[in-house]
Amino acid sequence: MKISADWLSDYVDLAGVSPAELAERLTVRTAEVEGVETVTRAVDGLVVAEIVTAAAFDAGGRLRYAVTVDVGGGRRFQTVCGAPNVRVGMKSAFAPAGTSLFGGVAVATAELYGQRSEGVLCAPGEIGLGSTKDGLVEVPGSVATGTTLSSLVPATDTIIEIDNKSLTHRPDLWGHYGFAREVAAILGRPLTPWQADNLPDDSRLPPWPVQVDDPIDCPRYSALAFDVTHDPVSPLWMQARLYALGHSPLSALVDVTNYVQFELGQPTHAFDARSLASVRVARSGIARSFTTLDGKAWALLPDDLLIWNGDVPVALAGIMGGLDSRIRPDTRSLVLESATFRASRIRGTSVRLGLRTDSSLRFEKKPPPLYTKLAAGRILRLLREGGLAPTVRSQYTAVGDLHEAPRTITLAPGWLAKRAGADIGDDTAAGILRSIGFGVETSADGGLAVSVPAFRSTTDISIPEDISEEVFRLYGYDNITPKAALGPARPVAANAVTQNQHGIRRLLSHAHRFVEVQTYSWHADDWLETLRYTPARPLLVRNPITPTRRQMRDTILPNLLAAAHQNRNVVETYRFYELGRTFWLDEAGTKHEDDELCAVIVDQSGASPERSLRALQSVIEDAAAAAGIPALRFVPWDGGSARPWLQVGRALSTLRDGKVVGHVGHVPDELAKKLVNGGHVAFAVLPASALSGALFPAARYVTPPQFPGSWQDFTFVWPVSRGYTHLLATLDTFAHPMVEAREFVTVYQPKRSPTANYSFRFLLRAAERTPTQEDLDGFRAAFLGFVGGAGLILG
Amino acid sequence: MKLEEIRTALAADLAEATNEAALAVVKARYLGKDGVVTNLRRNVDFSAMTPDERKGFGLAFNELRSLAESELDAVQARLSAAAQPAPAGFDYTLPADDRRLGSIHPIIATQLEIEDIFRSMGFSVFAGDEAVSEFENFDALNIPGDHPARDMQDTFWLENGMVLRTHTSSMQNRAMRQLGVPLRAIFPGRCFRNEALDITHENTFYQLEGLLIDRDVSVANLIAVMRDFLAAVFRRDIEVRLRPGFFPFVEPGFELDFRTTLGGVRRWVELMPCGMVHPQVLRNAGVDPDVYSGFAFGLGLTRLAMLRHGVPDVRLFNKADLRFCQQFPASF
């Protein structure tokens, strides 16, 4: 929102305060200033001139006027003008030779089309009062000829741009007067009282018929009918201010409602009384089309709020008036609406239609009902001062409460100082509060009884903490000395889940050289279709970014397979992982979420797929070892779940405590061909919790044996199709007191052989002595007996 | 020559013998057939000595000779060690194996650092659900039912009535209930907002919420904790300021700026929203606001990661593009 310093100075003296300083102080005390801009106007040397003659002539095919202007004191000038609105008797701005126009163009005496020109009659764009250059500035007829322009409009102004987000909770700050109050408090200077005319309550006048059908959506509606004698242009200073805020001035009747909106923050609307016999506030009731005063038609829904004249809608409440009831050049009889509408209703309609107006923006901030009265009185006064001589034709008629009675909030003695952690005395606080319009008395217990002014009553002040903000910000946060927060020196609760996950990350990234990536938390349906994967019970988003992103991911792997595909031309071999959240519903429809670890190795170099598989197993085993979890096991996946990346013979199930917790394997060749440029794609997927154990596992110390043991090697010829897992299971059935450890050494598979040689070694130890030949022979006999019985073949 | 002079001369000659050839010359000069030491004995007239003199000379001579031998040996050993050994059979100067380390995602790396700092300041770290109830995300935080944040264009609503959390503040209520007060904790994690993507807007991003609740916590405490935290992040003293800001779950609410030099100009940069926890938020979590007070703050981890690493486009974080992710070496 833009604030004019010139406008502010109507209400508070800004002498001696630079724009930069004002911006800085507003930022730290009230609301964030986003920018400060200086506006200049070329008014020096210009005077108000009356056009006394205007003779049209043909200037090479274009219509021009030889004009004589009177600048008072009997002085007249000749000039040439092509403006369409030039007419005898009109007053405008004249720049005599020797002055400069906006942008620096020097005005000189010249001969134009054979006519003498001793100066320029100015368009708004030539002074800096508007953008247009093809019509003359109009000065109200009431201004004396010869008046210097610089006495009507200041040559410079400062426009302060406030960040709207920092005003969402301050409906009192959506106009200049509220800011003037803040500035007065910040500078410690007086605030000029609000200047408004009394509203007519004469019982001899008829009330204006107002009916509010929906008091929730319209808590306050007030109306006033009046006539004016004419509708001239607005005073030059008002035109200048509106233009500086980015609005083109039109006529006094239209401008005045805008002006008061920017001055107070209360939007109002003026209807042409010829199209309005009464006012009713009600919802649309049905879907309908409605045309606003800018000529655009809008598709309304039954809940949109309208202002009605009987059965005819005349305005889109709080957003924009209707085309048919708008002020026209010949409007002399008006009905002024000054109302309060429910913020969410206005926001809902305005956001849906994409019709965001200065009015809707303000109603969304819940302006105080009191403003409806202040605005109406101000409009009457400005029209009167502008010479329009408004004649009221109705009482000021209102439905709904003003909520004027101040509410009182009491603060315990010293509460503010304690809360601030600074020595803010209650007297100091009382002074601050009074400076922004609060009433302060001493409460029964010696604290403060603070009464909240009506203009702060709607949203932002209701509890002592709200009062504390008012006091602290104006006292100055920079005046509060930072103080370390003391607390008992005791250990904080450790979060094993988070710490453990960080450990897993470090293991993968540091020891195993994986790149951590992140992907979105939802599946992409089109990609799932490529993979032929259908989540069983996905958690669904009601309003996804696109309809194909409505399923929250129940596993990260599809996203990582997409990443495998996207990165296939970046490098030949790459390993990456994501540790992130997955979501699903159970049979009862209850939502579950859990963190999953998903790691992928892509190798397009032609290397053996076995290498990637073993690398992924190592990652999982290392993580388990670091977390102190007893060894995880991998067994062949036996089918049975609809996950297209799993294929019997190409996947292992990962077991913890005998339970399947995840999978390791290669995506089927057919899928791998779609994903990468040849080679293989290996993956490991399991919940991060499957790798969680004690944060600092404390393994018990075991005294190393005093006597050496003996390693004995055995090689078994075993069918590869049955695999290591089954061989191991067979060996597990052998028990002997001398066996302290058994290690897998290597496997050798001769070419085209269905069997391979699996080598193991056994560490044998005898109690209290070095194993003797006798001990070893005894073991050997027992083991060979087992081998024979189990049908194992020694190689 | 006297024995002492020989000893001094030998030391000087050895000091100048920088290679084995020079050493051989020195050795010949002293211990050779015609060497200084050898000749010393040869040229002595033992017959002119008393038995005691003979004995004394013999001892001194032997001492000198063994000293000369041991010093020559020592130099010999040093020079041999300096000589080239047999070739190793490989190029010693080749790079290390597997020289490319993996990487931790830059947002997570930022989170790790921030967590460490807050742990050192006595804060615990907790994760929380990403799909949460409307109550946790809004009502518990005093966000009114008609607040724009609840609109479909800002929040992802789930079919089961829950929402994808729009901020990590959604953890406040649960944390106070489950952990109790007094409380010092931070909650880092993923958040979601239904907005159009551009270089500064993502629908998926990370925040870190912090909460400190105790008796008599004041604005002065908040400023100190935030200042000290930022000093640790930027590894220098930091000037901070508070200015008014509005969030329904704090009162008063602040925007915290820190002062830095950008483009050669000293200026304030907005960094963290924060504020004193609203009494209704405490009450919603079963905490008595007449006894306890506290402050909350929010930190945009994604934004901080962008600042930290000079990432120009926020959308890079979620693309899983290795050319992006692997640029950030893993940190301890």
Tab-separated table of C-alpha atoms in Angstrom, chain B residues 54-328:
chain	number	residue	atom	x	y	z
B	54	ARG	CA	103.200	-45.942	26.368
B	55	LYS	CA	100.069	-47.130	28.099
B	56	GLY	CA	98.549	-43.618	28.051
B	57	PHE	CA	99.285	-43.161	24.359
B	58	GLY	CA	97.841	-46.539	23.507
B	59	LEU	CA	94.538	-45.770	25.226
B	60	ALA	CA	94.239	-42.350	23.594
B	61	PHE	CA	95.138	-43.738	20.168
B	62	ASN	CA	92.572	-46.543	20.364
B	63	GLU	CA	89.929	-44.122	21.476
B	64	LEU	CA	90.672	-41.837	18.557
B	65	ARG	CA	90.608	-44.675	16.054
B	66	SER	CA	87.345	-46.138	17.206
B	67	LEU	CA	85.815	-42.669	17.312
B	68	ALA	CA	86.927	-42.024	13.742
B	69	GLU	CA	85.532	-45.394	12.670
B	70	SER	CA	82.162	-44.904	14.324
B	71	GLU	CA	81.763	-41.371	12.987
B	72	LEU	CA	82.653	-42.498	9.492
B	73	ASP	CA	80.170	-45.385	9.809
B	74	ALA	CA	77.429	-43.028	10.973
B	75	VAL	CA	77.923	-40.733	8.011
B	76	GLN	CA	78.104	-43.757	5.746
B	77	ALA	CA	74.738	-44.989	7.072
B	78	ARG	CA	73.108	-41.597	6.588
B	79	LEU	CA	74.347	-41.323	3.024
B	80	SER	CA	73.216	-44.861	2.157
B	81	ALA	CA	69.705	-44.173	3.438
B	82	ALA	CA	69.471	-41.073	1.260
B	83	ALA	CA	70.330	-43.037	-1.825
B	84	GLN	CA	67.486	-44.238	-4.151
B	85	PRO	CA	66.015	-47.627	-3.210
B	86	ALA	CA	65.017	-50.116	-5.806
B	87	PRO	CA	62.051	-48.961	-7.966
B	88	ALA	CA	58.591	-49.604	-6.357
B	89	GLY	CA	57.179	-51.005	-9.552
B	90	PHE	CA	54.242	-48.540	-9.679
B	91	ASP	CA	53.578	-44.831	-10.014
B	92	TYR	CA	53.550	-43.374	-6.525
B	93	THR	CA	51.897	-40.182	-7.760
B	94	LEU	CA	48.636	-41.667	-9.043
B	95	PRO	CA	45.424	-40.378	-7.322
B	96	ALA	CA	43.690	-42.200	-4.497
B	97	ASP	CA	41.152	-44.906	-5.290
B	98	ASP	CA	37.454	-44.059	-5.361
B	99	ARG	CA	38.268	-40.434	-4.927
B	100	ARG	CA	34.752	-39.081	-5.354
B	101	LEU	CA	32.946	-39.068	-2.017
B	102	GLY	CA	29.201	-39.284	-1.977
B	103	SER	CA	27.179	-36.301	-0.849
B	104	ILE	CA	24.503	-35.356	1.621
B	105	HIS	CA	21.623	-33.337	0.195
B	106	PRO	CA	22.354	-29.635	0.747
B	107	ILE	CA	19.111	-29.049	2.674
B	108	ILE	CA	19.869	-31.967	4.984
B	109	ALA	CA	23.473	-30.797	5.376
B	110	THR	CA	22.121	-27.404	6.442
B	111	GLN	CA	19.718	-29.130	8.832
B	112	LEU	CA	22.574	-31.135	10.362
B	113	GLU	CA	24.527	-27.994	11.104
B	114	ILE	CA	21.549	-26.145	12.580
B	115	GLU	CA	20.629	-29.177	14.692
B	116	ASP	CA	24.148	-29.323	16.091
B	117	ILE	CA	24.024	-25.687	17.094
B	118	PHE	CA	20.663	-26.010	18.815
B	119	ARG	CA	21.689	-29.212	20.572
B	120	SER	CA	24.676	-27.339	21.956
B	121	MET	CA	22.228	-24.719	23.239
B	122	GLY	CA	20.162	-27.297	25.104
B	123	PHE	CA	17.445	-27.959	22.523
B	124	SER	CA	16.194	-31.435	21.632
B	125	VAL	CA	15.444	-32.376	18.051
B	126	PHE	CA	12.194	-34.006	16.971
B	127	ALA	CA	10.682	-34.993	13.685
B	128	GLY	CA	6.946	-35.133	13.242
B	129	ASP	CA	4.223	-36.271	10.894
B	130	GLU	CA	4.029	-34.637	7.497
B	131	ALA	CA	0.349	-35.447	7.021
B	132	VAL	CA	-1.397	-33.913	10.028
B	133	SER	CA	-4.852	-33.037	11.215
B	134	GLU	CA	-6.400	-29.689	10.459
B	135	PHE	CA	-6.323	-29.117	14.203
B	136	GLU	CA	-2.559	-29.511	14.472
B	137	ASN	CA	-1.820	-27.403	11.437
B	138	PHE	CA	-4.332	-24.611	12.069
B	139	ASP	CA	-6.714	-24.664	15.050
B	140	ALA	CA	-4.096	-25.500	17.668
B	141	LEU	CA	-2.113	-22.529	16.388
B	142	ASN	CA	-4.978	-20.096	16.825
B	143	ILE	CA	-5.430	-19.757	13.065
B	144	PRO	CA	-9.078	-18.832	12.531
B	145	GLY	CA	-11.412	-21.016	10.506
B	146	ASP	CA	-11.778	-18.417	7.764
B	147	HIS	CA	-8.052	-17.681	7.498
B	148	PRO	CA	-6.798	-17.486	3.898
B	149	ALA	CA	-4.024	-19.999	4.699
B	150	ARG	CA	-6.673	-22.729	4.862
B	151	ASP	CA	-7.758	-22.121	1.280
B	152	MET	CA	-7.269	-24.801	-1.326
B	153	GLN	CA	-4.811	-22.621	-3.225
B	154	ASP	CA	-2.475	-22.494	-0.229
B	155	THR	CA	-2.884	-25.869	1.454
B	156	PHE	CA	-2.842	-29.436	0.136
B	157	TRP	CA	-5.889	-31.146	1.592
B	158	LEU	CA	-6.031	-34.905	1.787
B	159	GLU	CA	-9.060	-37.031	0.981
B	160	ASN	CA	-9.189	-38.213	4.593
B	161	GLY	CA	-9.639	-34.663	5.867
B	162	MET	CA	-6.051	-34.178	6.943
B	163	VAL	CA	-3.576	-31.749	5.400
B	164	LEU	CA	0.040	-31.898	4.304
B	165	ARG	CA	1.548	-29.656	6.948
B	166	THR	CA	2.080	-26.135	5.647
B	167	HIS	CA	4.647	-25.341	8.322
B	168	THR	CA	6.625	-27.145	11.016
B	169	SER	CA	4.653	-25.082	13.550
B	170	SER	CA	2.214	-27.978	13.262
B	171	MET	CA	4.514	-29.750	15.728
B	172	GLN	CA	3.988	-27.213	18.508
B	173	ASN	CA	0.862	-28.709	19.985
B	174	ARG	CA	2.012	-32.315	19.893
B	175	ALA	CA	5.444	-31.408	21.260
B	176	MET	CA	4.033	-29.579	24.266
B	177	ARG	CA	1.605	-32.393	24.974
B	178	GLN	CA	4.066	-35.241	24.569
B	179	LEU	CA	7.219	-33.681	25.951
B	180	GLY	CA	5.633	-31.428	28.550
B	181	VAL	CA	6.978	-28.114	29.778
B	182	PRO	CA	9.519	-26.631	30.393
B	183	LEU	CA	10.553	-27.395	26.852
B	184	ARG	CA	13.364	-26.510	24.493
B	185	ALA	CA	13.057	-28.242	21.176
B	186	ILE	CA	13.415	-27.821	17.439
B	187	PHE	CA	11.425	-29.582	14.736
B	188	PRO	CA	13.010	-29.710	11.292
B	189	GLY	CA	11.161	-31.187	8.370
B	190	ARG	CA	9.396	-31.133	5.063
B	191	CYS	CA	6.429	-28.819	4.491
B	192	PHE	CA	4.050	-28.346	1.608
B	193	ARG	CA	2.171	-25.423	0.104
B	194	ASN	CA	-0.008	-25.479	-2.925
B	195	GLU	CA	1.675	-22.757	-4.908
B	196	ALA	CA	2.842	-22.308	-8.449
B	197	LEU	CA	6.530	-23.091	-8.885
B	198	ASP	CA	9.106	-20.529	-9.903
B	199	ILE	CA	12.722	-19.891	-9.005
B	200	THR	CA	11.833	-18.837	-5.452
B	201	HIS	CA	8.647	-20.859	-4.850
B	202	GLU	CA	8.378	-24.588	-4.279
B	203	ASN	CA	5.381	-26.630	-3.166
B	204	THR	CA	7.775	-28.841	-1.167
B	205	PHE	CA	10.329	-27.257	1.144
B	206	TYR	CA	11.985	-27.607	4.547
B	207	GLN	CA	11.468	-25.570	7.667
B	208	LEU	CA	12.768	-25.733	11.176
B	209	GLU	CA	10.495	-24.690	14.029
B	210	GLY	CA	11.839	-23.924	17.471
B	211	LEU	CA	10.053	-23.665	20.778
B	212	LEU	CA	11.251	-22.594	24.197
B	213	ILE	CA	8.709	-22.711	27.027
B	214	ASP	CA	9.509	-22.019	30.642
B	215	ARG	CA	8.507	-19.781	33.501
B	216	ASP	CA	9.025	-16.039	32.896
B	217	VAL	CA	10.425	-16.254	29.389
B	218	SER	CA	10.730	-12.736	27.981
B	219	VAL	CA	11.293	-10.896	24.727
B	220	ALA	CA	14.827	-10.183	25.976
B	221	ASN	CA	15.441	-13.958	26.143
B	222	LEU	CA	14.171	-14.436	22.620
B	223	ILE	CA	16.519	-11.791	21.240
B	224	ALA	CA	19.504	-13.313	23.041
B	225	VAL	CA	18.816	-16.880	21.896
B	226	MET	CA	18.249	-15.835	18.286
B	227	ARG	CA	21.345	-13.626	18.266
B	228	ASP	CA	23.554	-16.342	19.756
B	229	PHE	CA	22.188	-18.937	17.368
B	230	LEU	CA	22.870	-16.751	14.342
B	231	ALA	CA	26.361	-15.921	15.575
B	232	ALA	CA	27.021	-19.677	15.573
B	233	VAL	CA	25.559	-20.076	12.078
B	234	PHE	CA	27.554	-17.226	10.572
B	235	ARG	CA	30.591	-17.777	12.821
B	236	ARG	CA	30.824	-14.117	13.797
B	237	ASP	CA	29.048	-11.641	16.032
B	238	ILE	CA	25.712	-10.820	14.540
B	239	GLU	CA	23.600	-7.715	14.903
B	240	VAL	CA	19.900	-8.554	14.942
B	241	ARG	CA	16.751	-6.531	15.254
B	242	LEU	CA	13.109	-7.288	15.798
B	243	ARG	CA	10.292	-5.487	14.098
B	244	PRO	CA	6.565	-6.081	14.263
B	245	GLY	CA	5.272	-9.054	12.333
B	246	PHE	CA	1.992	-10.899	12.529
B	247	PHE	CA	1.347	-14.619	12.910
B	248	PRO	CA	-1.770	-15.855	14.695
B	249	PHE	CA	0.161	-18.221	16.978
B	250	VAL	CA	2.405	-15.607	18.540
B	251	GLU	CA	1.708	-12.345	20.346
B	252	PRO	CA	3.633	-10.193	19.942
B	253	GLY	CA	4.956	-11.463	16.637
B	254	PHE	CA	8.211	-10.362	15.096
B	255	GLU	CA	10.248	-10.455	11.980
B	256	LEU	CA	13.872	-10.938	12.892
B	257	ASP	CA	16.411	-9.217	10.637
B	258	PHE	CA	20.158	-9.540	10.733
B	259	ARG	CA	22.610	-6.982	9.486
B	260	THR	CA	24.932	-7.947	6.717
B	261	THR	CA	26.777	-6.525	3.761
B	262	LEU	CA	25.186	-7.254	0.417
B	263	GLY	CA	26.648	-5.823	-2.760
B	264	GLY	CA	28.931	-3.597	-0.706
B	265	VAL	CA	26.029	-2.071	1.217
B	266	ARG	CA	25.266	-2.658	4.893
B	267	ARG	CA	21.639	-3.578	5.200
B	268	TRP	CA	19.095	-5.521	7.210
B	269	VAL	CA	18.012	-8.845	5.808
B	270	GLU	CA	14.790	-10.524	6.910
B	271	LEU	CA	15.539	-14.015	8.170
B	272	MET	CA	13.210	-15.513	10.728
B	273	PRO	CA	9.655	-14.975	11.831
B	274	CYS	CA	9.336	-15.427	15.574
B	275	GLY	CA	7.334	-14.302	18.568
B	276	MET	CA	6.054	-14.933	22.057
B	277	VAL	CA	3.807	-18.001	22.044
B	278	HIS	CA	0.150	-16.939	22.049
B	279	PRO	CA	-1.569	-17.867	25.321
B	280	GLN	CA	-4.310	-19.667	23.398
B	281	VAL	CA	-1.689	-21.888	21.760
B	282	LEU	CA	-0.389	-22.814	25.211
B	283	ARG	CA	-3.909	-23.451	26.467
B	284	ASN	CA	-4.657	-25.615	23.414
B	285	ALA	CA	-1.752	-27.824	24.479
B	286	GLY	CA	-2.818	-27.991	28.093
B	287	VAL	CA	-0.174	-25.519	29.296
B	288	ASP	CA	-1.217	-22.799	31.744
B	289	PRO	CA	-0.265	-19.407	30.252
B	290	ASP	CA	-0.425	-17.819	33.696
B	291	VAL	CA	2.495	-19.997	34.758
B	292	TYR	CA	4.428	-20.550	31.548
B	293	SER	CA	5.422	-18.348	28.673
B	294	GLY	CA	7.745	-18.909	25.795
B	295	PHE	CA	8.766	-18.093	22.300
B	296	ALA	CA	8.671	-19.804	18.941
B	297	PHE	CA	10.650	-19.225	15.788
B	298	GLY	CA	10.734	-20.527	12.274
B	299	LEU	CA	13.655	-20.921	9.966
B	300	GLY	CA	13.417	-21.676	6.272
B	301	LEU	CA	15.958	-24.467	5.836
B	302	THR	CA	15.478	-24.471	2.089
B	303	ARG	CA	16.057	-20.739	1.926
B	304	LEU	CA	19.082	-21.015	4.197
B	305	ALA	CA	20.507	-23.776	1.984
B	306	MET	CA	20.033	-21.505	-1.029
B	307	LEU	CA	21.941	-18.715	0.722
B	308	ARG	CA	24.626	-21.069	1.990
B	309	HIS	CA	25.363	-22.685	-1.363
B	310	GLY	CA	24.388	-19.920	-3.761
B	311	VAL	CA	21.613	-21.990	-5.330
B	312	PRO	CA	19.747	-19.732	-7.768
B	313	ASP	CA	16.603	-21.814	-8.286
B	314	VAL	CA	14.685	-23.516	-5.473
B	315	ARG	CA	13.324	-26.160	-7.848
B	316	LEU	CA	16.782	-27.718	-8.157
B	317	PHE	CA	16.464	-29.258	-4.693
B	318	ASN	CA	13.726	-31.762	-5.602
B	319	LYS	CA	14.871	-32.772	-9.060
B	320	ALA	CA	17.256	-35.606	-8.037
B	321	ASP	CA	19.650	-34.360	-10.705
B	322	LEU	CA	23.074	-35.781	-9.909
B	323	ARG	CA	24.762	-32.825	-11.558
B	324	PHE	CA	23.217	-30.740	-8.772
B	325	CYS	CA	23.243	-33.086	-5.786
B	326	GLN	CA	26.796	-34.352	-6.100
B	327	GLN	CA	28.213	-30.827	-6.073
B	328	PHE	CA	27.946	-30.674	-2.310
